[in-house]
mmCIF file of C-alpha atoms in Angstrom:
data_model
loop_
_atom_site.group_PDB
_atom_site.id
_atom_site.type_symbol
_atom_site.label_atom_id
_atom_site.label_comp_id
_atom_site.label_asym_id
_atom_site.label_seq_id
_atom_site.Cartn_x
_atom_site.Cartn_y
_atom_site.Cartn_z
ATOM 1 C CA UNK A 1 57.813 -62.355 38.313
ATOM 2 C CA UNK A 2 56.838 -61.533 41.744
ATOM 3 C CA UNK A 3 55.654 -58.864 42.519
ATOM 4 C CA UNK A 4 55.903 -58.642 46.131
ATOM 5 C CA UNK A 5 53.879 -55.739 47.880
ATOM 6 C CA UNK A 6 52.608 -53.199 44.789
ATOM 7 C CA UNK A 7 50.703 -49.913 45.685
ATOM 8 C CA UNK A 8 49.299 -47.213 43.254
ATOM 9 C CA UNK A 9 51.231 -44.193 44.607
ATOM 10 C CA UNK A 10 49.096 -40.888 45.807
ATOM 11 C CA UNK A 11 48.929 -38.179 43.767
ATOM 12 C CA UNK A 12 51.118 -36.025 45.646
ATOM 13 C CA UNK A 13 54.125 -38.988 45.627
ATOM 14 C CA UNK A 14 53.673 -38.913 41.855
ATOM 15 C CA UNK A 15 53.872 -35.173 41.282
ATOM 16 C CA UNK A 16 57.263 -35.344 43.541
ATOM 17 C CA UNK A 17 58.739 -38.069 41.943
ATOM 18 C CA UNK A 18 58.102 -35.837 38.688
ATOM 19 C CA UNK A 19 59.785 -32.666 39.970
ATOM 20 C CA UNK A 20 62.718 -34.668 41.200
ATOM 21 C CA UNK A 21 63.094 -36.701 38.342
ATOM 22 C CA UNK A 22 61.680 -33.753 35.861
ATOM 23 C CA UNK A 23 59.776 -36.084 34.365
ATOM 24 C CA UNK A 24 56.532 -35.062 32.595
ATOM 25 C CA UNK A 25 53.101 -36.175 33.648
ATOM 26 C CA UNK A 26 50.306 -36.309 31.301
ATOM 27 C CA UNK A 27 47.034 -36.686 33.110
ATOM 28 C CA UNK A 28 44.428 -38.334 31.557
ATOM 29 C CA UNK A 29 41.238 -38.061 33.730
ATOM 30 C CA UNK A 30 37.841 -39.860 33.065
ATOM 31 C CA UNK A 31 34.874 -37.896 33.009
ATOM 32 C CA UNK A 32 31.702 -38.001 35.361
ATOM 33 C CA UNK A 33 31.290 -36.393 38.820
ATOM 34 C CA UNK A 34 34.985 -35.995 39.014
ATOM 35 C CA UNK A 35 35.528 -32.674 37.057
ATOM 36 C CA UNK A 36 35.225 -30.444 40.130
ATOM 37 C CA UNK A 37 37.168 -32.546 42.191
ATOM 38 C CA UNK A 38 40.072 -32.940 39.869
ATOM 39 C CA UNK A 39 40.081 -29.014 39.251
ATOM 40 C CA UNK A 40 40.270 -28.424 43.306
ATOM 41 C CA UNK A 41 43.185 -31.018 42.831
ATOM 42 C CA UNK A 42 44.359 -28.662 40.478
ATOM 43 C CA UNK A 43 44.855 -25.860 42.501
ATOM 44 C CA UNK A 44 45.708 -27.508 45.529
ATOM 45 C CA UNK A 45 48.555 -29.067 43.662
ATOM 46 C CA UNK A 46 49.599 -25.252 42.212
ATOM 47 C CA UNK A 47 49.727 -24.164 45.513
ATOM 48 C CA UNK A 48 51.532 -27.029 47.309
ATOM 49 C CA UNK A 49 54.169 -27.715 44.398
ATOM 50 C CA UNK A 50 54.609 -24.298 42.769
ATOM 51 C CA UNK A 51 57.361 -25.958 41.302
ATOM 52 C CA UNK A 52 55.500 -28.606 39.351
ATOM 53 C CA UNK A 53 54.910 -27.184 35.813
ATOM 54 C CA UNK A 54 55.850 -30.169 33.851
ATOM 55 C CA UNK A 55 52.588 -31.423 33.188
ATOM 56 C CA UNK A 56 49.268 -31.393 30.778
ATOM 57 C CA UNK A 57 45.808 -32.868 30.933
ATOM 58 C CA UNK A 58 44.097 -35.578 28.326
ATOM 59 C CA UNK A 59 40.864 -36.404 28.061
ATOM 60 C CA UNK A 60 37.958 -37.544 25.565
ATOM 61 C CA UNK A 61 35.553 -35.935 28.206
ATOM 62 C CA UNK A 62 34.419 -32.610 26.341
ATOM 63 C CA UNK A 63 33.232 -31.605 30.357
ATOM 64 C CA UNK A 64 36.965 -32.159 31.823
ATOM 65 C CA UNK A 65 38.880 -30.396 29.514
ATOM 66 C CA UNK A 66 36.054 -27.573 30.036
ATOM 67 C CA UNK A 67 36.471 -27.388 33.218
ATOM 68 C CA UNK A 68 40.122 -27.622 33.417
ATOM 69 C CA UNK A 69 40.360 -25.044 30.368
ATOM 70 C CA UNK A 70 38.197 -22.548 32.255
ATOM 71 C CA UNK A 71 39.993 -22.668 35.572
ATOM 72 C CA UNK A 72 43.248 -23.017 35.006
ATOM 73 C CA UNK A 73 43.644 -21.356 31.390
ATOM 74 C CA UNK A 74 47.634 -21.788 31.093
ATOM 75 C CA UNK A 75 47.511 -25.394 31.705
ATOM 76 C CA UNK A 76 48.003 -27.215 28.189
ATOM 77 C CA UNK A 77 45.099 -29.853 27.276
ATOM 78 C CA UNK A 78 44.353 -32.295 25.003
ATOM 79 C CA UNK A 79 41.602 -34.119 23.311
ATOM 80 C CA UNK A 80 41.140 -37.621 22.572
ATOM 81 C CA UNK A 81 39.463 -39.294 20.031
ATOM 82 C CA UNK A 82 37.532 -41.836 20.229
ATOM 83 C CA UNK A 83 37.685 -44.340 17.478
ATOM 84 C CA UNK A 84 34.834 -46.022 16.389
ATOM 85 C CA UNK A 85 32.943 -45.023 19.583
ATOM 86 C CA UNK A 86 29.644 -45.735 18.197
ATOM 87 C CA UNK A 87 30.523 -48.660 16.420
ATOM 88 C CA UNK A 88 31.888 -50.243 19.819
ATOM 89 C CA UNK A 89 29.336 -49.513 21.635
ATOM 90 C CA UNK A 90 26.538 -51.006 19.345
ATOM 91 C CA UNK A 91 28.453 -54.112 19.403
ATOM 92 C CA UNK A 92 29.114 -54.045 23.074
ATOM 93 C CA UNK A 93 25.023 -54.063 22.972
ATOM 94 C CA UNK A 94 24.478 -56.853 20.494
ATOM 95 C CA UNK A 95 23.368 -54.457 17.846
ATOM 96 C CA UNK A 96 25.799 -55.913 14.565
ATOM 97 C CA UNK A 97 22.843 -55.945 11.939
ATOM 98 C CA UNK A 98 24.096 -53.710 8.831
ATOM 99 C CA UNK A 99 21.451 -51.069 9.233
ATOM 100 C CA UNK A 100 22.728 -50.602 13.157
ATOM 101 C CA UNK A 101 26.555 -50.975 11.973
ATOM 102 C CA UNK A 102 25.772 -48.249 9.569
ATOM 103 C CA UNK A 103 24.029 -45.642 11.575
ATOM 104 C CA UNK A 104 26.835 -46.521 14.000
ATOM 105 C CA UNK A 105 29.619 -45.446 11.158
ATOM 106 C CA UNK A 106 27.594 -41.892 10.195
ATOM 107 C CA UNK A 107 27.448 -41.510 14.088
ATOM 108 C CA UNK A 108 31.180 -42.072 14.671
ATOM 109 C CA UNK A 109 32.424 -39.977 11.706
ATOM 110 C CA UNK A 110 29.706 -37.058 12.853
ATOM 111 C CA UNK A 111 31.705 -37.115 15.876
ATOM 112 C CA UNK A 112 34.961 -36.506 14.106
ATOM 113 C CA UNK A 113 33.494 -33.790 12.396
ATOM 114 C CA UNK A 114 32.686 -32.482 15.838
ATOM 115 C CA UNK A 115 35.999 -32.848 17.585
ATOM 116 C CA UNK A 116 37.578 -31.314 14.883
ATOM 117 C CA UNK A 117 35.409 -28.428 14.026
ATOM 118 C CA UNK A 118 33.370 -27.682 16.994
ATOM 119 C CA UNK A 119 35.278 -29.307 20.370
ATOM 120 C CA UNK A 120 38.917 -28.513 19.363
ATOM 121 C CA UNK A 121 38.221 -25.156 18.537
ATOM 122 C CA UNK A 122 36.119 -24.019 21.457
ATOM 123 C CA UNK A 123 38.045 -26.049 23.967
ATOM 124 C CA UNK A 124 41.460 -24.226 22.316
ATOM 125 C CA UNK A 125 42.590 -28.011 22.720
ATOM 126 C CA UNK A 126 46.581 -27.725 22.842
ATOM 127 C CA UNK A 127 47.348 -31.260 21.372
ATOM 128 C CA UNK A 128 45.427 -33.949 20.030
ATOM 129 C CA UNK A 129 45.685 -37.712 21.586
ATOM 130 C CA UNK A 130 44.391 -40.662 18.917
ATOM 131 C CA UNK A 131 45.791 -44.728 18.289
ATOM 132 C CA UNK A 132 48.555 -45.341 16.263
ATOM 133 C CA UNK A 133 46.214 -47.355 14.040
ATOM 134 C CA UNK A 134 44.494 -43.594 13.259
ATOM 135 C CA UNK A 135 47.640 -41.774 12.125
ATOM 136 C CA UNK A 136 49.168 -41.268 8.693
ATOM 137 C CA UNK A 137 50.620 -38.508 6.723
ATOM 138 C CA UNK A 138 47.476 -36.726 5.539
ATOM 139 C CA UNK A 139 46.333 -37.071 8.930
ATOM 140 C CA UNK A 140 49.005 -35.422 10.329
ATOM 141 C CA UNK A 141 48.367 -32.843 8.000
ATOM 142 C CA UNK A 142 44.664 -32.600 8.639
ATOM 143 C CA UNK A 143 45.539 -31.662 12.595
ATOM 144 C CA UNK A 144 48.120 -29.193 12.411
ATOM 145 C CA UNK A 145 49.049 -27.118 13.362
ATOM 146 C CA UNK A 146 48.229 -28.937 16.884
ATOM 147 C CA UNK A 147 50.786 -31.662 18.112
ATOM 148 C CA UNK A 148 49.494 -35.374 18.030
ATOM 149 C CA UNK A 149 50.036 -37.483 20.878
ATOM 150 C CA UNK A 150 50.046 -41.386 19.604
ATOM 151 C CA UNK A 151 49.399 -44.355 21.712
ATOM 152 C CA UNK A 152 50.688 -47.249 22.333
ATOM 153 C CA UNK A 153 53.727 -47.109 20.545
ATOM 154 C CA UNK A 154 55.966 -49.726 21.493
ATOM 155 C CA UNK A 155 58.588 -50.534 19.330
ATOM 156 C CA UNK A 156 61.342 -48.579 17.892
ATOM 157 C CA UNK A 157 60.835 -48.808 14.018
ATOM 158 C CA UNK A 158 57.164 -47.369 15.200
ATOM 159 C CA UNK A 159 58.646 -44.884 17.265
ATOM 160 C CA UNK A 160 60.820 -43.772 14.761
ATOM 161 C CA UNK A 161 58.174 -43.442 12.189
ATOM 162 C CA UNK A 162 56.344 -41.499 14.076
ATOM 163 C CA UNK A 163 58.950 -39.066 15.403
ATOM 164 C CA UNK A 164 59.840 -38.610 11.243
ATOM 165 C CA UNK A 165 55.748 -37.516 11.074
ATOM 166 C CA UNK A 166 56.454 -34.718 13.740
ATOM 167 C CA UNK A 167 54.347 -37.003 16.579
ATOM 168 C CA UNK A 168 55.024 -37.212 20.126
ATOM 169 C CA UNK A 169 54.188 -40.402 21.124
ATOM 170 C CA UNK A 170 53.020 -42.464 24.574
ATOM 171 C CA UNK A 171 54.847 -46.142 25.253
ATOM 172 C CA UNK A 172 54.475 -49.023 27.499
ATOM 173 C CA UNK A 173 58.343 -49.449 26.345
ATOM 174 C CA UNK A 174 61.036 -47.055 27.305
ATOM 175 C CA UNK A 175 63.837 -49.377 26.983
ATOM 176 C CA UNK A 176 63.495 -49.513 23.270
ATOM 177 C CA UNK A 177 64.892 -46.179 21.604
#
């Protein structure tokens, strides 16, 4: 369908929209330079809208949820995980021989180790964020007592599955129940 005109919509339209429609925004921010500026954004936003509480920050940037964690300590945060980071990027570089795909998988399931044991912890991460393709009961079980975000969850049999595991989840869909 056409479109017509489409703009993304400024920060500050999208935190109103969310106070007058009390929706809540989750706020996934990259990492990089931008963990300064997004913090300023952060306060100026506390300031401007002390109204707007209805709202968390995701990342799989250790550095973001740092800084966002030590400057604004009541605002709830989340970690996500990466699948197969490792594994992606050594085929992203042409590296698929077995030895590389191997050192690849004890990479990528060191760095579970780590978010679970080392980042979550030290961050006090509020939720965790992972793919739908991650989740199952024992890993459900293996995270609590944290909430798990689960993305992209677009159909309602899925939805429902996931609301029976205790799992909030994130949807392209929201005209499927």
């Amino acid at each position: 369908p056409d479109m017509g005109e489409c703009r993304v919509p400024t920060l500050d339209e999208t935190v109103r929209f969310a106070i007058e429609h009390d929706v809540a925004l989750l706020m996934d921010v990259k990492g990089g330079p931008f963990c300064k500026q997004f913090s300023a954004a952060l306060t100026r936003l506390k300031r401007e809208f002390p109204e707007f509480r209805n709202f968390a920050v995701i990342s799989f940037f250790t550095d973001v949820l740092y800084t966002v964690r030590r400057d604004h300590p009541e605002i709830p945060i989340g970690f996500t995980r990466r699948h197969d980071h490792f594994q992606n990027i050594a085929k992203l570089a042409g590296r698929t021989s077995p030895p590389w795909q191997t050192a690849m998988f004890v990479l990528d399931r060191l760095y579970d180790f780590c978010t679970y044991y080392l980042f979550v912890p030290w961050l006090r991460v509020d939720m965790l964020e992972t793919r739908k393709d991650d989740v199952s009961e024992n890993y459900v079980r293996d995270v609590a007592p944290r909430p798990l975000l689960v993305w992209t969850v677009n159909h309602a049999l899925e939805k429902e599955y996931f609301k029976h595991l205790g799992c909030a989840v994130m949807t392209d869909r929201v005209d499927e129940k």
